[in-house]
PDB file of C-alpha atoms and ligand atoms in Angstrom:
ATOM      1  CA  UNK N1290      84.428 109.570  76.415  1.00 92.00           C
ATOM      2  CA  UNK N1291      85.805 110.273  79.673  1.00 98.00           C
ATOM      3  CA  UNK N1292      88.747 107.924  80.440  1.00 98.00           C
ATOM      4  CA  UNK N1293      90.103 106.853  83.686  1.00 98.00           C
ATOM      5  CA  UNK N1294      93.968 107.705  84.917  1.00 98.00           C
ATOM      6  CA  UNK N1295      95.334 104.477  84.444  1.00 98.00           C
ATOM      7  CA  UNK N1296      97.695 104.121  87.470  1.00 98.00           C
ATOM      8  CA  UNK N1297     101.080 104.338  86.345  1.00 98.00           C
ATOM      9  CA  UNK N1298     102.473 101.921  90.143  1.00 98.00           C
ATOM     10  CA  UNK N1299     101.142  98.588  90.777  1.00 98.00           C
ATOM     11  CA  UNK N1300      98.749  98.230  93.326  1.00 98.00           C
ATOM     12  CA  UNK N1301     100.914  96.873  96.224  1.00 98.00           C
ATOM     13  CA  UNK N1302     103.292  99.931  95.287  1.00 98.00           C
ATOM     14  CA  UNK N1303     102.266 102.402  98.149  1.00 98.00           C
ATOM     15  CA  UNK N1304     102.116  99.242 100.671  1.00 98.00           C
ATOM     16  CA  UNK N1305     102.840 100.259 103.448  1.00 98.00           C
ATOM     17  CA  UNK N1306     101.236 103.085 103.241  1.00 98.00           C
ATOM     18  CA  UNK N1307      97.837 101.944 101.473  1.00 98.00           C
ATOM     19  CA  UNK N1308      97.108  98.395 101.138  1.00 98.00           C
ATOM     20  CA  UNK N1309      97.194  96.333  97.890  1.00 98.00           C
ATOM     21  CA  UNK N1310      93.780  95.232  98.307  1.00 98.00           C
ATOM     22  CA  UNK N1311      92.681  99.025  99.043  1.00 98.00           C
ATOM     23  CA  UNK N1312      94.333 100.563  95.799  1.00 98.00           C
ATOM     24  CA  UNK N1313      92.136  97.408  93.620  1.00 98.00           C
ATOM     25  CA  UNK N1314      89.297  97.911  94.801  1.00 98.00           C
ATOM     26  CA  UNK N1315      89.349 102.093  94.683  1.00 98.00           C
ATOM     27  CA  UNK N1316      90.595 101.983  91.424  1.00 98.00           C
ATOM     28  CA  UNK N1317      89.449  98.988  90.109  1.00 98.00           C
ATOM     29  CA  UNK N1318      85.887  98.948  91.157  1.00 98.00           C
ATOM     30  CA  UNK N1319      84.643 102.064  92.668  1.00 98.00           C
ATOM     31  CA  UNK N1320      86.925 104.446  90.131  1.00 98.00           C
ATOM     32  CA  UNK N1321      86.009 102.327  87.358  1.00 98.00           C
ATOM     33  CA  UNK N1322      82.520 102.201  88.147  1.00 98.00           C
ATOM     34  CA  UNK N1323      82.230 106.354  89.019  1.00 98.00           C
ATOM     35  CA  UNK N1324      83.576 106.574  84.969  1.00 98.00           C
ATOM     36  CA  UNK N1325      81.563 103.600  84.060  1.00 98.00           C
ATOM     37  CA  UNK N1326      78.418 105.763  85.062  1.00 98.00           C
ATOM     38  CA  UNK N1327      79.754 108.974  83.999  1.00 98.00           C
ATOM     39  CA  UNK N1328      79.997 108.017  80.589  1.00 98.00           C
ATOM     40  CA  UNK N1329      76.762 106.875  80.212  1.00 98.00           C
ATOM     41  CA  UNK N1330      74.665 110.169  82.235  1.00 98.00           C
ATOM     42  CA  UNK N1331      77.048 112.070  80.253  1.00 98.00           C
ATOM     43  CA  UNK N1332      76.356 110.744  77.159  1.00 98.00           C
ATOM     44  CA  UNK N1333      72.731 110.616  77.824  1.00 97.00           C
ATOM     45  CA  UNK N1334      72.647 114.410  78.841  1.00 97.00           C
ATOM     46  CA  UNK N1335      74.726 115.602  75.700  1.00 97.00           C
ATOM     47  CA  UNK N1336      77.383 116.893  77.812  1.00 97.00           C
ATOM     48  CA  UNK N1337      80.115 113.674  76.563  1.00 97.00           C
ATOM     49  CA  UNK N1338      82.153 116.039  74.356  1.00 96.00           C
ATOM     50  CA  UNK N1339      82.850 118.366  77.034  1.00 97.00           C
ATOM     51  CA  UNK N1340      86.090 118.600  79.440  1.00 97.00           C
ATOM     52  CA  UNK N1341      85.452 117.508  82.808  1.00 98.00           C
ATOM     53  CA  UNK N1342      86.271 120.711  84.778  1.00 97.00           C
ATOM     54  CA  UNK N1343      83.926 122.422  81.823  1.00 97.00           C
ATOM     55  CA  UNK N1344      81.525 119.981  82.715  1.00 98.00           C
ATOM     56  CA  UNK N1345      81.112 120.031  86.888  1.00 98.00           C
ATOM     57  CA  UNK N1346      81.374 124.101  86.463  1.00 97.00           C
ATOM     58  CA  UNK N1347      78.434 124.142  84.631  1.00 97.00           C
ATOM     59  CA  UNK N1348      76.267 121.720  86.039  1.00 97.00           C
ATOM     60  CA  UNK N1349      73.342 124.183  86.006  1.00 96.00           C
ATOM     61  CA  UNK N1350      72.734 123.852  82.568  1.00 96.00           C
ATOM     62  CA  UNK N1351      71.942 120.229  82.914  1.00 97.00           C
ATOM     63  CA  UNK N1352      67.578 121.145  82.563  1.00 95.00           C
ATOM     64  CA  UNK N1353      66.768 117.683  83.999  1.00 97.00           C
ATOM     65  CA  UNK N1354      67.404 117.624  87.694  1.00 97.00           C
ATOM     66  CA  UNK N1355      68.204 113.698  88.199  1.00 97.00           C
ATOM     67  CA  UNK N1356      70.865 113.631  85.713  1.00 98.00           C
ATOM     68  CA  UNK N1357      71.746 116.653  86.467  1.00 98.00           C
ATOM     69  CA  UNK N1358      72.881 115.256  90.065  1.00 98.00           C
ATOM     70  CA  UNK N1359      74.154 112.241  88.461  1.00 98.00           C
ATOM     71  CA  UNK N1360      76.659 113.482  86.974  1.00 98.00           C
ATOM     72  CA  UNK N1361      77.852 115.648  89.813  1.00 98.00           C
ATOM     73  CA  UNK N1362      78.382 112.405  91.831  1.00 98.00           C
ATOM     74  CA  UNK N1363      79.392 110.150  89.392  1.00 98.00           C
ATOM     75  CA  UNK N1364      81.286 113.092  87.359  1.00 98.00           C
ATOM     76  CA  UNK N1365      82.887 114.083  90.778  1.00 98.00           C
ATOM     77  CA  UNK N1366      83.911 110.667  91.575  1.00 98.00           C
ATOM     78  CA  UNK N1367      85.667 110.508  88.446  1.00 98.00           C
ATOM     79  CA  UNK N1368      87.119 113.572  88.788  1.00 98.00           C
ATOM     80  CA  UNK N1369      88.545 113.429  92.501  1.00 98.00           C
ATOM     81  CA  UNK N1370      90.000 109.564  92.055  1.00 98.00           C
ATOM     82  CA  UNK N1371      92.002 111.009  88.841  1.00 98.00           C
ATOM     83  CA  UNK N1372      93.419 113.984  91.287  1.00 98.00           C
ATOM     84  CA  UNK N1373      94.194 111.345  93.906  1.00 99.00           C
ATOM     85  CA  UNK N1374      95.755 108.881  92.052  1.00 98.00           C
ATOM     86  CA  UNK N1375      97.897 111.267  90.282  1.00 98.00           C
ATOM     87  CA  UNK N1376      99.139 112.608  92.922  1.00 98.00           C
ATOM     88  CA  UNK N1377     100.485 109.886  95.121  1.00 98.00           C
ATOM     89  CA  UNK N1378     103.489 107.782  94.608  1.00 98.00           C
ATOM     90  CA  UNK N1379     105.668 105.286  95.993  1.00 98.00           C
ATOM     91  CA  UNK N1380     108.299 108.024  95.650  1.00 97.00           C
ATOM     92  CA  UNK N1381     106.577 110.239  96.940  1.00 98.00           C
ATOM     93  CA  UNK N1382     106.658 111.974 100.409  1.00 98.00           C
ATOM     94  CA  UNK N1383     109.138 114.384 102.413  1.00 97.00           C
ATOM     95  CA  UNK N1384     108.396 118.474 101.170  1.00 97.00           C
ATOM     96  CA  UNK N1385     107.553 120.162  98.275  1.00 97.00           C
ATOM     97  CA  UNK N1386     110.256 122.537  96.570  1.00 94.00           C
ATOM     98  CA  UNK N1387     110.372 125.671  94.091  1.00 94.00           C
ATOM     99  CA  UNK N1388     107.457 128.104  93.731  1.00 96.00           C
ATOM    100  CA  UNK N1389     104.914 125.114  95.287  1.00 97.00           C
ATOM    101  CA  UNK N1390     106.851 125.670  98.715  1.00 98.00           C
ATOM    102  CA  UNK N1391     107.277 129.423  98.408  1.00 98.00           C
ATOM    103  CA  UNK N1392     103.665 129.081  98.107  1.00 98.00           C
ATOM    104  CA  UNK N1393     102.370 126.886 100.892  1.00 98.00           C
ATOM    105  CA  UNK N1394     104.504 129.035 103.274  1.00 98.00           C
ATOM    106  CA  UNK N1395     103.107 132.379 101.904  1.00 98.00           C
ATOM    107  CA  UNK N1396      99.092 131.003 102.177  1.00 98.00           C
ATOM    108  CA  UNK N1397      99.742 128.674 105.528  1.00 98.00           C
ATOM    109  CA  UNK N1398     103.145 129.760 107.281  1.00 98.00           C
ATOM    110  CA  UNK N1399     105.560 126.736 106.879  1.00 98.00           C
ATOM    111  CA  UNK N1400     105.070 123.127 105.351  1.00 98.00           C
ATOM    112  CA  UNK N1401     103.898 121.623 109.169  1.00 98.00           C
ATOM    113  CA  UNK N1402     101.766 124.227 109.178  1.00 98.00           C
ATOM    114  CA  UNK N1403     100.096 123.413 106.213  1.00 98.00           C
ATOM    115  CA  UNK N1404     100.161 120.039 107.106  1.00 98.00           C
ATOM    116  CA  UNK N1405      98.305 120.035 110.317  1.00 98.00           C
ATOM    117  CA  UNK N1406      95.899 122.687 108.656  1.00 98.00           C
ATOM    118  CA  UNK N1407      94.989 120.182 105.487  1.00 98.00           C
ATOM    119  CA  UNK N1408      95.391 117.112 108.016  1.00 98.00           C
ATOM    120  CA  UNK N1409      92.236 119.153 110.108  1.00 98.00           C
ATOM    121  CA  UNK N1410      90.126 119.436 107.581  1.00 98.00           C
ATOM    122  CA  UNK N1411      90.267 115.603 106.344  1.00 98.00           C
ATOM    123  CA  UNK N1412      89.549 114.265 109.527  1.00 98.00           C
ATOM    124  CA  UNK N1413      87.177 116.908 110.628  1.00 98.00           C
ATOM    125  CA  UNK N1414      84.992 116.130 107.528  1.00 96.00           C
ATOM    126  CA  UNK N1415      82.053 114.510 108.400  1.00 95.00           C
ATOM    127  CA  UNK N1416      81.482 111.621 106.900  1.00 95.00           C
ATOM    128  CA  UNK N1417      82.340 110.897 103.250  1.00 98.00           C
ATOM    129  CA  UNK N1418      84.337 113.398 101.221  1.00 98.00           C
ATOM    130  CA  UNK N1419      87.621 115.130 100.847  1.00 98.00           C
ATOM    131  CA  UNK N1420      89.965 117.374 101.464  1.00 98.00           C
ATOM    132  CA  UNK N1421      91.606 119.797  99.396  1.00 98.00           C
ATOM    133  CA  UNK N1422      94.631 122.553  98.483  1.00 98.00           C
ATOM    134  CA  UNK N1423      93.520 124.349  95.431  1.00 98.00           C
ATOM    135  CA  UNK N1424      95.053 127.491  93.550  1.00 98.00           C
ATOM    136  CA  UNK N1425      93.254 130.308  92.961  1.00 96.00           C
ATOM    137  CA  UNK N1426      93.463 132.396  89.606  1.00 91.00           C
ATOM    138  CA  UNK N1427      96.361 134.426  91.165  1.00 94.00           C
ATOM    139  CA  UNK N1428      98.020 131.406  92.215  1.00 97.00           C
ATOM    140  CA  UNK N1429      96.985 131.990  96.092  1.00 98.00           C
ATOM    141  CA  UNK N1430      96.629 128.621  97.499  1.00 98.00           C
ATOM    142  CA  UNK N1431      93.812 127.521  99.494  1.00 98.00           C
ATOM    143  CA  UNK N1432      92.480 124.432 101.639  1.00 98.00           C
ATOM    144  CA  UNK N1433      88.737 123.144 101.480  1.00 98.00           C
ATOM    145  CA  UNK N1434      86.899 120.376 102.949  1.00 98.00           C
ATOM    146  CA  UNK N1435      83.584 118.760 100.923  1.00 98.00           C
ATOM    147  CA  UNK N1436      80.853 116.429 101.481  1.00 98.00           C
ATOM    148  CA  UNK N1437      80.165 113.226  98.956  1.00 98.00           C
ATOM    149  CA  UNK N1438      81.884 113.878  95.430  1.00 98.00           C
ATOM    150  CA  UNK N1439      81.529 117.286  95.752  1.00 98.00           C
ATOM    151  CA  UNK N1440      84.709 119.374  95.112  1.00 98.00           C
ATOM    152  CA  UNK N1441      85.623 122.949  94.719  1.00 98.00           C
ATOM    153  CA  UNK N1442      84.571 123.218  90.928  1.00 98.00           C
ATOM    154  CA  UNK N1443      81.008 121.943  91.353  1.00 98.00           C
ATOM    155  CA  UNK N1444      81.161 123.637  94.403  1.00 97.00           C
ATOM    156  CA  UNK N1445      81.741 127.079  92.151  1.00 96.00           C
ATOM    157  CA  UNK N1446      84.737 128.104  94.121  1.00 97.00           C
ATOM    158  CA  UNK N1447      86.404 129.024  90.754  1.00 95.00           C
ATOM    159  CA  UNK N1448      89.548 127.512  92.306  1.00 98.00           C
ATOM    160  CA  UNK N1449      91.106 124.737  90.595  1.00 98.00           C
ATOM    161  CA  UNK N1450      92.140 121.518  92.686  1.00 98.00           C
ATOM    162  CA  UNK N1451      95.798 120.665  92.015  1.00 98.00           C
ATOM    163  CA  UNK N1452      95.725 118.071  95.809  1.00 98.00           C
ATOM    164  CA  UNK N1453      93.439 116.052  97.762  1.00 98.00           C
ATOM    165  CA  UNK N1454      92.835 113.113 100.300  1.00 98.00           C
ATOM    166  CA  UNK N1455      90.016 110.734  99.827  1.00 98.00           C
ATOM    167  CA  UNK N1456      88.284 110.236 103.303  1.00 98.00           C
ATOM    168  CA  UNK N1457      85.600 107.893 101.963  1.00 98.00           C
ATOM    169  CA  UNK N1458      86.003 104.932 104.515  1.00 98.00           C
ATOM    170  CA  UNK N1459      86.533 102.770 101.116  1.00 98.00           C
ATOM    171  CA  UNK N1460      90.284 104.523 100.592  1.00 98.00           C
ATOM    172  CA  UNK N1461      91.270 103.427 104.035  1.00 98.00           C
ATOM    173  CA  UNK N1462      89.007 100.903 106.115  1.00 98.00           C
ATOM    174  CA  UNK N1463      90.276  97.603 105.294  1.00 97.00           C
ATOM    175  CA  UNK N1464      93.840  98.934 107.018  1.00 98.00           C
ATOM    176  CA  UNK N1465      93.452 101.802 109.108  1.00 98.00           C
ATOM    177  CA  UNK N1466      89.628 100.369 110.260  1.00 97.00           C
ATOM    178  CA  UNK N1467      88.323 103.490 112.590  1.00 96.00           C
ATOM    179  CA  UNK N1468      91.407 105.327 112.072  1.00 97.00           C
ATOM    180  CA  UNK N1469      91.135 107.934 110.240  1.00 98.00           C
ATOM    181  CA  UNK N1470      93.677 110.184 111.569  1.00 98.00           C
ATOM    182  CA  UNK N1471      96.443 107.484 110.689  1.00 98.00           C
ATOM    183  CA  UNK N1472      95.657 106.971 107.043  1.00 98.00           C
ATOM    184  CA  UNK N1473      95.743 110.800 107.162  1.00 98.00           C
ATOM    185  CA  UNK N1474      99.162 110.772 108.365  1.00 98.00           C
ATOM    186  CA  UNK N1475     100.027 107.914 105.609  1.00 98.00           C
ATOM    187  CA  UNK N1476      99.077 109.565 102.991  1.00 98.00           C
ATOM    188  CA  UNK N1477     101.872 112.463 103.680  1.00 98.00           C
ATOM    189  CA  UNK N1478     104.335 109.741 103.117  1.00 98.00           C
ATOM    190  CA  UNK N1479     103.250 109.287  99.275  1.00 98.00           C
ATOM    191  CA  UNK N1480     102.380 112.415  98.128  1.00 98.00           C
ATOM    192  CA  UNK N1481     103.873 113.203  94.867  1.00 98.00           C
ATOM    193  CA  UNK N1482     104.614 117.233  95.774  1.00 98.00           C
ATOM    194  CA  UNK N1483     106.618 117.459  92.174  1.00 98.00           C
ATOM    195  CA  UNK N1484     103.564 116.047  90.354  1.00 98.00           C
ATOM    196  CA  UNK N1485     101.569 118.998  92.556  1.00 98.00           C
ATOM    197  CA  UNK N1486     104.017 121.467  91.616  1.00 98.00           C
ATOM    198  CA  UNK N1487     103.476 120.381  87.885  1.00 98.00           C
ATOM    199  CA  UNK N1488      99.784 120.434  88.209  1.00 98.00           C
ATOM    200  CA  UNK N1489     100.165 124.083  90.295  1.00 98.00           C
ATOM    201  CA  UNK N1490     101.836 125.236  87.435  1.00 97.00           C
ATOM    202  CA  UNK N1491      99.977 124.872  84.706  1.00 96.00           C
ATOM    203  CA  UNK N1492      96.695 126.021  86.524  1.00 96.00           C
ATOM    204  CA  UNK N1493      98.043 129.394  86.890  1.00 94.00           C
ATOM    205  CA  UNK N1494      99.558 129.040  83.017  1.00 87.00           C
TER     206      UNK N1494
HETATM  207 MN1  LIG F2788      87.349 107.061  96.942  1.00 80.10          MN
END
């Protein structure tokens, strides 16, 4: 049974930033629905008891081919809200510190740097997807861009996901309409960077 992160702010908590109405509908309906379906493909393929990143790094042993992409989107979509959710905050915002910020200037240069590289990538996707820092085994970081629920364990990067912005017009059309590049800029402002360090650090554990 894979269970949704269960948003520990209330949904008008990263106004202004992201709307009220925005954070219950992405969590409440298309999150919910993403695990909703996941659940039952999952449970339907066999796969239920396994861990999620277990699960969209081995897709390929999924023999039938339309589960097999159901629970790469659905599986995905579970998988990329959790990351996103976690990771923002209504405390959230200003720079990352420790090893996290040694880091980001060791892959990217400095933090603005890094910023305007990660910021690229979201709006440059085209259409809907994300964008992402990830670690690799070594704890080298690294910044990815993919297409639908995709992200860089289905993809088979090997690299493990530890930040990411939703650029599915459902995270930020009801405020930011056409946009884009301002709910981009928003999200900056409530990004949890100790909650990244946390998850940095126990990927390279
Ligand atoms: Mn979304």
């Amino acid at each position: 049974m894979f269970e949704q992160f269960k948003l520990p702010y209330s949904y008008d908590a990263l106004e202004p930033q992201i709307d009220a109405l925005t954070v219950e509908t992405h969590h409440g309906k298309h999150h919910a629905t993403y695990t909703a379906n996941l659940n039952k493909f999952a449970e339907e393929a066999g796969v239920a008891d396994k861990e999620i990143t277990e699960l969209l790094g081995s897709l390929d042993t999924i023999a039938d081919e339309k589960l097999r992409t159901a629970i790469k989107n659905n599986g995905g979509g579970f998988y990329n809200h959790n990351l996103y959710f976690m990771t923002l905050s209504p405390n959230g915002g200003g720079v990352p510190g420790g090893i996290l910020a040694e880091k980001i200037d060791q892959a990217f240069g400095d933090f603005d740097a890094f910023k305007e590289k990660l910021s690229a990538l979201a709006l440059s996707q085209f259409g809907s997807g994300w964008a992402w820092l990830s670690t690799d085994k070594s704890g080298n970081l690294v910044l990815s861009q993919s297409l639908n629920q995709d992200n860089p364990i289905s993809q088979g990067t090997g690299n493990i996901p530890i930040f990411t912005i939703d650029v599915w017009e459902h995270a930020y059309y009801l405020k930011y309409k056409n946009l884009r590049a301002d709910y981009i800029k928003a999200i900056f402002n409530i990004a949890d960077w100790n909650k990244v360090a946390e998850l940095y650090e126990a990927a390279i554990k």
